Amino acid sequence: MHIDIITCLPNLVASPFSDSILKRAQSKGIVEVDIIDLRAYATNKHRTTDDYAFGGGAGMVMLIEPIDNCITALKAKRQYDDIIYTSPDGERLTQSMANELSLKQNLIILCGHYKGVDERVREHLVTREISIGDYVLSGGELAAAVIADSVIRLIPGVLSDETSALSDSFQDDLIAPPVYTRPAEYKGWKVPDVLLSGHQAKIEAWRHEQSLERTRKKRPELLKKGDL
Ligand code: ADE
């Protein structure tokens, strides 16, 4: 997979990709992430990427021209499955959306900033708008990193134990069961006996029951009718 992240603040996006799982996914050659500085595509003499809004009002608006130039240059190199714009009023990111995006080959993520982009970018240049939740961030950079992380970790080979992505919370619309590690008893607080029993079928049944129980308590809206 190849992901291009277009931003006017490249430093803000870079760090999540230079550590741990996302770094390893790149060094294994499973994913390539390019962080592209939108300023390089600015055409005016001050290399600005924003301007005042027509009609007045507070806040700057991202110019269409640098964005169009940047996307055009990228499209000359490869075909993109989706050109995503990060915005609080976009479609809400979910695990099933991450699953769907993890099957794509090439993605662009355009980070919104200030008051957002000139509306014509949304009308003509992007194919999808994604929000990571109903709150407003200072910019789309952190949202882009969240989207990319949720997608990249699902690509086969990225996690060393492939089943660990499959057993994540939300993967089957259930919250993941509790996990424990050594010591088996700490300050009198014990690990459930079943986990120490070595009886794999019983352990799996216990985990499933715990998932249902937790989902009923914490996120009942996730449960399908048959699970209740
Ligand atoms: N930009 C600002 N807030 C955002 C959000 N919640 N999701 C995606 N992009 C954003």
PDB file of C-alpha atoms and ligand atoms in Angstrom:
ATOM      1  CA  MET A   1       0.000   0.000   0.000  1.00  0.00           C
ATOM      2  CA  HIS A   2       1.102   3.569  -0.678  1.00  0.00           C
ATOM      3  CA  ILE A   3      -0.243   6.503   1.345  1.00  0.00           C
ATOM      4  CA  ASP A   4       0.477  10.138   0.509  1.00  0.00           C
ATOM      5  CA  ILE A   5      -0.370  12.596   3.258  1.00  0.00           C
ATOM      6  CA  ILE A   6      -0.660  16.179   2.046  1.00  0.00           C
ATOM      7  CA  THR A   7      -0.198  18.793   4.756  1.00  0.00           C
ATOM      8  CA  CYS A   8       1.065  22.301   5.365  1.00  0.00           C
ATOM      9  CA  LEU A   9       2.563  21.064   8.685  1.00  0.00           C
ATOM     10  CA  PRO A  10       4.678  17.998   7.779  1.00  0.00           C
ATOM     11  CA  ASN A  11       6.384  17.819  11.195  1.00  0.00           C
ATOM     12  CA  LEU A  12       3.064  17.375  12.909  1.00  0.00           C
ATOM     13  CA  VAL A  13       2.323  14.212  10.933  1.00  0.00           C
ATOM     14  CA  ALA A  14       5.781  12.655  10.808  1.00  0.00           C
ATOM     15  CA  SER A  15       6.359  11.291  14.296  1.00  0.00           C
ATOM     16  CA  PRO A  16       3.717   8.486  14.481  1.00  0.00           C
ATOM     17  CA  PHE A  17       5.269   6.969  11.345  1.00  0.00           C
ATOM     18  CA  SER A  18       8.807   6.959  12.715  1.00  0.00           C
ATOM     19  CA  ASP A  19       8.277   4.569  15.601  1.00  0.00           C
ATOM     20  CA  SER A  20       6.990   1.110  16.524  1.00  0.00           C
ATOM     21  CA  ILE A  21       4.481  -0.734  14.317  1.00  0.00           C
ATOM     22  CA  LEU A  22       4.092   1.970  11.660  1.00  0.00           C
ATOM     23  CA  LYS A  23       7.853   2.299  11.285  1.00  0.00           C
ATOM     24  CA  ARG A  24       8.251  -1.488  11.018  1.00  0.00           C
ATOM     25  CA  ALA A  25       5.469  -1.730   8.420  1.00  0.00           C
ATOM     26  CA  GLN A  26       7.478   0.673   6.264  1.00  0.00           C
ATOM     27  CA  SER A  27      10.834  -1.013   6.768  1.00  0.00           C
ATOM     28  CA  LYS A  28       9.269  -4.377   5.898  1.00  0.00           C
ATOM     29  CA  GLY A  29       8.113  -2.761   2.627  1.00  0.00           C
ATOM     30  CA  ILE A  30       4.431  -3.460   3.355  1.00  0.00           C
ATOM     31  CA  VAL A  31       3.479   0.198   3.239  1.00  0.00           C
ATOM     32  CA  GLU A  32       5.082   3.373   1.920  1.00  0.00           C
ATOM     33  CA  VAL A  33       4.072   6.635   3.544  1.00  0.00           C
ATOM     34  CA  ASP A  34       5.050   9.939   1.928  1.00  0.00           C
ATOM     35  CA  ILE A  35       4.403  13.148   3.791  1.00  0.00           C
ATOM     36  CA  ILE A  36       4.075  15.927   1.283  1.00  0.00           C
ATOM     37  CA  ASP A  37       4.542  19.588   2.135  1.00  0.00           C
ATOM     38  CA  LEU A  38       1.742  21.498   0.457  1.00  0.00           C
ATOM     39  CA  ARG A  39       3.878  24.650   0.491  1.00  0.00           C
ATOM     40  CA  ALA A  40       6.057  23.129  -2.234  1.00  0.00           C
ATOM     41  CA  TYR A  41       3.033  23.458  -4.547  1.00  0.00           C
ATOM     42  CA  ALA A  42       2.166  27.046  -3.649  1.00  0.00           C
ATOM     43  CA  THR A  43       2.311  29.367  -6.624  1.00  0.00           C
ATOM     44  CA  ASN A  44       2.369  32.851  -5.118  1.00  0.00           C
ATOM     45  CA  LYS A  45       5.564  34.626  -4.171  1.00  0.00           C
ATOM     46  CA  HIS A  46       5.157  34.124  -0.411  1.00  0.00           C
ATOM     47  CA  ARG A  47       4.390  30.409  -0.868  1.00  0.00           C
ATOM     48  CA  THR A  48       1.169  30.732   1.100  1.00  0.00           C
ATOM     49  CA  THR A  49      -1.405  27.975   1.041  1.00  0.00           C
ATOM     50  CA  ASP A  50      -4.347  29.925   2.493  1.00  0.00           C
ATOM     51  CA  ASP A  51      -6.210  33.211   2.122  1.00  0.00           C
ATOM     52  CA  TYR A  52      -9.107  35.197   3.608  1.00  0.00           C
ATOM     53  CA  ALA A  53     -12.615  33.898   3.033  1.00  0.00           C
ATOM     54  CA  PHE A  54     -14.691  35.593   0.354  1.00  0.00           C
ATOM     55  CA  GLY A  55     -17.559  37.374   2.089  1.00  0.00           C
ATOM     56  CA  GLY A  56     -15.475  37.984   5.208  1.00  0.00           C
ATOM     57  CA  GLY A  57     -15.455  36.234   8.558  1.00  0.00           C
ATOM     58  CA  ALA A  58     -12.772  34.934  10.878  1.00  0.00           C
ATOM     59  CA  GLY A  59     -10.327  32.235   9.812  1.00  0.00           C
ATOM     60  CA  MET A  60      -8.268  31.464   6.769  1.00  0.00           C
ATOM     61  CA  VAL A  61      -9.297  29.115   3.973  1.00  0.00           C
ATOM     62  CA  MET A  62      -6.919  26.716   2.207  1.00  0.00           C
ATOM     63  CA  LEU A  63      -6.374  27.662  -1.444  1.00  0.00           C
ATOM     64  CA  ILE A  64      -7.512  25.288  -4.163  1.00  0.00           C
ATOM     65  CA  GLU A  65      -4.567  25.874  -6.508  1.00  0.00           C
ATOM     66  CA  PRO A  66      -1.698  24.360  -4.447  1.00  0.00           C
ATOM     67  CA  ILE A  67      -3.943  21.402  -3.530  1.00  0.00           C
ATOM     68  CA  ASP A  68      -4.920  20.821  -7.150  1.00  0.00           C
ATOM     69  CA  ASN A  69      -1.280  21.124  -8.287  1.00  0.00           C
ATOM     70  CA  CYS A  70      -0.158  18.662  -5.629  1.00  0.00           C
ATOM     71  CA  ILE A  71      -2.893  16.087  -6.366  1.00  0.00           C
ATOM     72  CA  THR A  72      -2.272  16.414 -10.123  1.00  0.00           C
ATOM     73  CA  ALA A  73       1.451  15.759  -9.613  1.00  0.00           C
ATOM     74  CA  LEU A  74       0.703  12.702  -7.458  1.00  0.00           C
ATOM     75  CA  LYS A  75      -1.851  11.334  -9.922  1.00  0.00           C
ATOM     76  CA  ALA A  76       0.789  11.484 -12.657  1.00  0.00           C
ATOM     77  CA  LYS A  77       2.740   8.866 -10.667  1.00  0.00           C
ATOM     78  CA  ARG A  78      -0.028   6.419  -9.689  1.00  0.00           C
ATOM     79  CA  GLN A  79      -3.756   5.830  -9.664  1.00  0.00           C
ATOM     80  CA  TYR A  80      -5.495   6.417  -6.353  1.00  0.00           C
ATOM     81  CA  ASP A  81      -8.351   4.405  -4.918  1.00  0.00           C
ATOM     82  CA  ASP A  82      -9.452   7.282  -2.723  1.00  0.00           C
ATOM     83  CA  ILE A  83      -8.529  10.890  -2.033  1.00  0.00           C
ATOM     84  CA  ILE A  84      -9.521  11.436   1.570  1.00  0.00           C
ATOM     85  CA  TYR A  85     -10.076  14.827   3.179  1.00  0.00           C
ATOM     86  CA  THR A  86      -9.953  14.975   6.989  1.00  0.00           C
ATOM     87  CA  SER A  87     -12.767  17.057   8.396  1.00  0.00           C
ATOM     88  CA  PRO A  88     -14.931  17.022  11.532  1.00  0.00           C
ATOM     89  CA  ASP A  89     -18.050  16.971   9.339  1.00  0.00           C
ATOM     90  CA  GLY A  90     -16.928  13.903   7.355  1.00  0.00           C
ATOM     91  CA  GLU A  91     -18.121  10.302   7.589  1.00  0.00           C
ATOM     92  CA  ARG A  92     -17.191   8.910  11.028  1.00  0.00           C
ATOM     93  CA  LEU A  93     -14.168   6.561  11.054  1.00  0.00           C
ATOM     94  CA  THR A  94     -15.151   3.061  12.207  1.00  0.00           C
ATOM     95  CA  GLN A  95     -13.375  -0.288  12.329  1.00  0.00           C
ATOM     96  CA  SER A  96     -15.299  -1.467   9.275  1.00  0.00           C
ATOM     97  CA  MET A  97     -14.167   1.615   7.346  1.00  0.00           C
ATOM     98  CA  ALA A  98     -10.563   0.887   8.396  1.00  0.00           C
ATOM     99  CA  ASN A  99     -10.999  -2.717   7.201  1.00  0.00           C
ATOM    100  CA  GLU A 100     -12.305  -1.494   3.852  1.00  0.00           C
ATOM    101  CA  LEU A 101      -9.477   1.036   3.422  1.00  0.00           C
ATOM    102  CA  SER A 102      -6.855  -1.590   4.319  1.00  0.00           C
ATOM    103  CA  LEU A 103      -7.726  -3.405   1.076  1.00  0.00           C
ATOM    104  CA  LYS A 104      -6.823  -0.399  -1.094  1.00  0.00           C
ATOM    105  CA  GLN A 105      -3.561   0.049  -2.972  1.00  0.00           C
ATOM    106  CA  ASN A 106      -3.018   3.806  -3.063  1.00  0.00           C
ATOM    107  CA  LEU A 107      -4.526   6.514  -0.886  1.00  0.00           C
ATOM    108  CA  ILE A 108      -4.114  10.253  -0.534  1.00  0.00           C
ATOM    109  CA  ILE A 109      -5.017  11.896   2.761  1.00  0.00           C
ATOM    110  CA  LEU A 110      -5.386  15.670   2.534  1.00  0.00           C
ATOM    111  CA  CYS A 111      -5.177  17.364   5.936  1.00  0.00           C
ATOM    112  CA  GLY A 112      -7.624  20.193   6.454  1.00  0.00           C
ATOM    113  CA  HIS A 113      -6.474  23.248   8.370  1.00  0.00           C
ATOM    114  CA  TYR A 114      -7.688  26.653   9.548  1.00  0.00           C
ATOM    115  CA  LYS A 115     -11.343  27.047   8.503  1.00  0.00           C
ATOM    116  CA  GLY A 116     -10.909  24.195   6.032  1.00  0.00           C
ATOM    117  CA  VAL A 117     -10.455  24.064   2.279  1.00  0.00           C
ATOM    118  CA  ASP A 118     -12.088  26.065  -0.479  1.00  0.00           C
ATOM    119  CA  GLU A 119     -15.359  24.191  -1.022  1.00  0.00           C
ATOM    120  CA  ARG A 120     -14.394  23.433  -4.637  1.00  0.00           C
ATOM    121  CA  VAL A 121     -11.691  21.071  -3.319  1.00  0.00           C
ATOM    122  CA  ARG A 122     -14.440  19.026  -1.662  1.00  0.00           C
ATOM    123  CA  GLU A 123     -16.678  19.213  -4.711  1.00  0.00           C
ATOM    124  CA  HIS A 124     -14.127  18.316  -7.365  1.00  0.00           C
ATOM    125  CA  LEU A 125     -10.881  16.915  -5.969  1.00  0.00           C
ATOM    126  CA  VAL A 126     -11.570  14.604  -3.041  1.00  0.00           C
ATOM    127  CA  THR A 127     -13.509  11.345  -3.155  1.00  0.00           C
ATOM    128  CA  ARG A 128     -14.177  10.882   0.536  1.00  0.00           C
ATOM    129  CA  GLU A 129     -14.327  12.956   3.743  1.00  0.00           C
ATOM    130  CA  ILE A 130     -13.510  11.324   7.070  1.00  0.00           C
ATOM    131  CA  SER A 131     -13.918  12.537  10.650  1.00  0.00           C
ATOM    132  CA  ILE A 132     -12.296  10.772  13.591  1.00  0.00           C
ATOM    133  CA  GLY A 133     -14.984  11.949  16.012  1.00  0.00           C
ATOM    134  CA  ASP A 134     -17.383  14.683  16.980  1.00  0.00           C
ATOM    135  CA  TYR A 135     -14.858  17.193  18.251  1.00  0.00           C
ATOM    136  CA  VAL A 136     -12.691  19.759  16.491  1.00  0.00           C
ATOM    137  CA  LEU A 137      -8.910  19.401  16.314  1.00  0.00           C
ATOM    138  CA  SER A 138      -6.552  22.254  15.442  1.00  0.00           C
ATOM    139  CA  GLY A 139      -5.938  20.597  12.111  1.00  0.00           C
ATOM    140  CA  GLY A 140      -6.394  17.375  10.190  1.00  0.00           C
ATOM    141  CA  GLU A 141      -2.819  16.138  10.784  1.00  0.00           C
ATOM    142  CA  LEU A 142      -3.563  14.109  13.897  1.00  0.00           C
ATOM    143  CA  ALA A 143      -6.718  12.778  12.241  1.00  0.00           C
ATOM    144  CA  ALA A 144      -4.660  11.683   9.204  1.00  0.00           C
ATOM    145  CA  ALA A 145      -2.242   9.826  11.495  1.00  0.00           C
ATOM    146  CA  VAL A 146      -5.151   8.134  13.295  1.00  0.00           C
ATOM    147  CA  ILE A 147      -6.764   7.061  10.014  1.00  0.00           C
ATOM    148  CA  ALA A 148      -3.468   5.756   8.607  1.00  0.00           C
ATOM    149  CA  ASP A 149      -2.647   3.874  11.828  1.00  0.00           C
ATOM    150  CA  SER A 150      -6.064   2.199  11.997  1.00  0.00           C
ATOM    151  CA  VAL A 151      -5.654   1.079   8.368  1.00  0.00           C
ATOM    152  CA  ILE A 152      -1.977   0.069   8.257  1.00  0.00           C
ATOM    153  CA  ARG A 153      -2.123  -2.257  11.293  1.00  0.00           C
ATOM    154  CA  LEU A 154      -4.769  -4.324   9.491  1.00  0.00           C
ATOM    155  CA  ILE A 155      -2.615  -5.095   6.452  1.00  0.00           C
ATOM    156  CA  PRO A 156      -1.449  -8.732   6.654  1.00  0.00           C
ATOM    157  CA  GLY A 157       2.148  -8.985   7.827  1.00  0.00           C
ATOM    158  CA  VAL A 158       2.171  -5.681   9.725  1.00  0.00           C
ATOM    159  CA  LEU A 159       1.425  -7.203  13.121  1.00  0.00           C
ATOM    160  CA  SER A 160       3.732 -10.054  13.982  1.00  0.00           C
ATOM    161  CA  ASP A 161       0.833 -12.194  15.254  1.00  0.00           C
ATOM    162  CA  GLU A 162      -1.820 -11.744  12.590  1.00  0.00           C
ATOM    163  CA  THR A 163      -4.597 -12.972  14.801  1.00  0.00           C
ATOM    164  CA  SER A 164      -4.032 -10.093  17.181  1.00  0.00           C
ATOM    165  CA  ALA A 165      -5.727  -7.634  14.788  1.00  0.00           C
ATOM    166  CA  LEU A 166      -8.618 -10.053  14.352  1.00  0.00           C
ATOM    167  CA  SER A 167      -9.179 -10.217  18.102  1.00  0.00           C
ATOM    168  CA  ASP A 168      -9.208  -6.424  18.561  1.00  0.00           C
ATOM    169  CA  SER A 169     -12.211  -4.690  20.024  1.00  0.00           C
ATOM    170  CA  PHE A 170     -14.804  -3.800  17.326  1.00  0.00           C
ATOM    171  CA  GLN A 171     -13.433  -6.315  14.844  1.00  0.00           C
ATOM    172  CA  ASP A 172     -16.565  -8.432  15.378  1.00  0.00           C
ATOM    173  CA  ASP A 173     -18.657  -5.610  16.868  1.00  0.00           C
ATOM    174  CA  LEU A 174     -17.665  -6.733  20.361  1.00  0.00           C
ATOM    175  CA  ILE A 175     -15.342  -5.194  22.938  1.00  0.00           C
ATOM    176  CA  ALA A 176     -12.209  -7.339  23.424  1.00  0.00           C
ATOM    177  CA  PRO A 177     -12.113  -9.555  26.555  1.00  0.00           C
ATOM    178  CA  PRO A 178      -9.806  -8.701  29.505  1.00  0.00           C
ATOM    179  CA  VAL A 179      -6.190  -9.865  29.330  1.00  0.00           C
ATOM    180  CA  TYR A 180      -3.761 -10.707  32.145  1.00  0.00           C
ATOM    181  CA  THR A 181      -0.080 -11.542  32.451  1.00  0.00           C
ATOM    182  CA  ARG A 182       2.337 -12.545  35.220  1.00  0.00           C
ATOM    183  CA  PRO A 183       2.135 -12.636  38.198  1.00  0.00           C
ATOM    184  CA  ALA A 184      -0.939 -14.852  38.581  1.00  0.00           C
ATOM    185  CA  GLU A 185      -1.590 -13.129  41.896  1.00  0.00           C
ATOM    186  CA  TYR A 186      -0.617  -9.564  42.828  1.00  0.00           C
ATOM    187  CA  LYS A 187      -1.476  -8.005  46.201  1.00  0.00           C
ATOM    188  CA  GLY A 188      -4.129 -10.715  46.523  1.00  0.00           C
ATOM    189  CA  TRP A 189      -5.702  -9.743  43.148  1.00  0.00           C
ATOM    190  CA  LYS A 190      -6.034 -12.979  41.193  1.00  0.00           C
ATOM    191  CA  VAL A 191      -6.114 -13.866  37.528  1.00  0.00           C
ATOM    192  CA  PRO A 192      -9.320 -15.842  36.711  1.00  0.00           C
ATOM    193  CA  ASP A 193      -8.664 -19.577  37.234  1.00  0.00           C
ATOM    194  CA  VAL A 194      -9.889 -20.543  33.779  1.00  0.00           C
ATOM    195  CA  LEU A 195      -6.967 -18.675  32.131  1.00  0.00           C
ATOM    196  CA  LEU A 196      -4.498 -20.799  34.073  1.00  0.00           C
ATOM    197  CA  SER A 197      -6.355 -24.057  33.377  1.00  0.00           C
ATOM    198  CA  GLY A 198      -4.655 -24.806  30.045  1.00  0.00           C
ATOM    199  CA  HIS A 199      -8.089 -25.840  28.699  1.00  0.00           C
ATOM    200  CA  GLN A 200      -8.203 -23.911  25.405  1.00  0.00           C
ATOM    201  CA  ALA A 201     -11.881 -24.515  24.581  1.00  0.00           C
ATOM    202  CA  LYS A 202     -12.951 -23.315  28.032  1.00  0.00           C
ATOM    203  CA  ILE A 203     -10.688 -20.288  27.714  1.00  0.00           C
ATOM    204  CA  GLU A 204     -12.195 -19.348  24.343  1.00  0.00           C
ATOM    205  CA  ALA A 205     -15.742 -19.767  25.716  1.00  0.00           C
ATOM    206  CA  TRP A 206     -14.850 -17.591  28.739  1.00  0.00           C
ATOM    207  CA  ARG A 207     -13.343 -14.915  26.498  1.00  0.00           C
ATOM    208  CA  HIS A 208     -16.412 -14.817  24.300  1.00  0.00           C
ATOM    209  CA  GLU A 209     -18.702 -14.549  27.330  1.00  0.00           C
ATOM    210  CA  GLN A 210     -16.538 -11.728  28.740  1.00  0.00           C
ATOM    211  CA  SER A 211     -16.664  -9.896  25.395  1.00  0.00           C
ATOM    212  CA  LEU A 212     -20.444 -10.099  25.369  1.00  0.00           C
ATOM    213  CA  GLU A 213     -20.660  -9.020  28.994  1.00  0.00           C
ATOM    214  CA  ARG A 214     -18.355  -6.030  28.498  1.00  0.00           C
ATOM    215  CA  THR A 215     -20.139  -4.976  25.341  1.00  0.00           C
ATOM    216  CA  ARG A 216     -23.525  -5.229  27.112  1.00  0.00           C
ATOM    217  CA  LYS A 217     -22.168  -2.993  29.900  1.00  0.00           C
ATOM    218  CA  LYS A 218     -20.022  -0.514  28.001  1.00  0.00           C
ATOM    219  CA  ARG A 219     -21.352  -0.305  24.448  1.00  0.00           C
ATOM    220  CA  PRO A 220     -24.780  -2.027  24.280  1.00  0.00           C
ATOM    221  CA  GLU A 221     -25.545  -0.315  20.959  1.00  0.00           C
ATOM    222  CA  LEU A 222     -22.888  -2.523  19.299  1.00  0.00           C
ATOM    223  CA  LEU A 223     -24.736  -5.755  20.045  1.00  0.00           C
ATOM    224  CA  LYS A 224     -26.702  -7.493  17.335  1.00  0.00           C
ATOM    225  CA  LYS A 225     -30.131  -8.785  18.331  1.00  0.00           C
ATOM    226  CA  GLY A 226     -28.932 -12.418  18.532  1.00  0.00           C
ATOM    227  CA  ASP A 227     -26.174 -11.521  21.040  1.00  0.00           C
ATOM    228  CA  LEU A 228     -28.398  -9.881  23.655  1.00  0.00           C
TER     229      LEU A 228
HETATM  230  N1  ADE B   1     -10.004  18.194  11.612  1.00  0.00           N
HETATM  231  C1  ADE B   1     -10.373  18.854  12.722  1.00  0.00           C
HETATM  232  N2  ADE B   1     -11.110  18.078  13.522  1.00  0.00           N
HETATM  233  C2  ADE B   1     -11.214  16.855  12.906  1.00  0.00           C
HETATM  234  C3  ADE B   1     -11.853  15.644  13.228  1.00  0.00           C
HETATM  235  N3  ADE B   1     -12.549  15.482  14.350  1.00  0.00           N
HETATM  236  N4  ADE B   1     -11.741  14.617  12.361  1.00  0.00           N
HETATM  237  C4  ADE B   1     -11.060  14.762  11.212  1.00  0.00           C
HETATM  238  N5  ADE B   1     -10.434  15.903  10.856  1.00  0.00           N
HETATM  239  C5  ADE B   1     -10.508  16.937  11.694  1.00  0.00           C
END
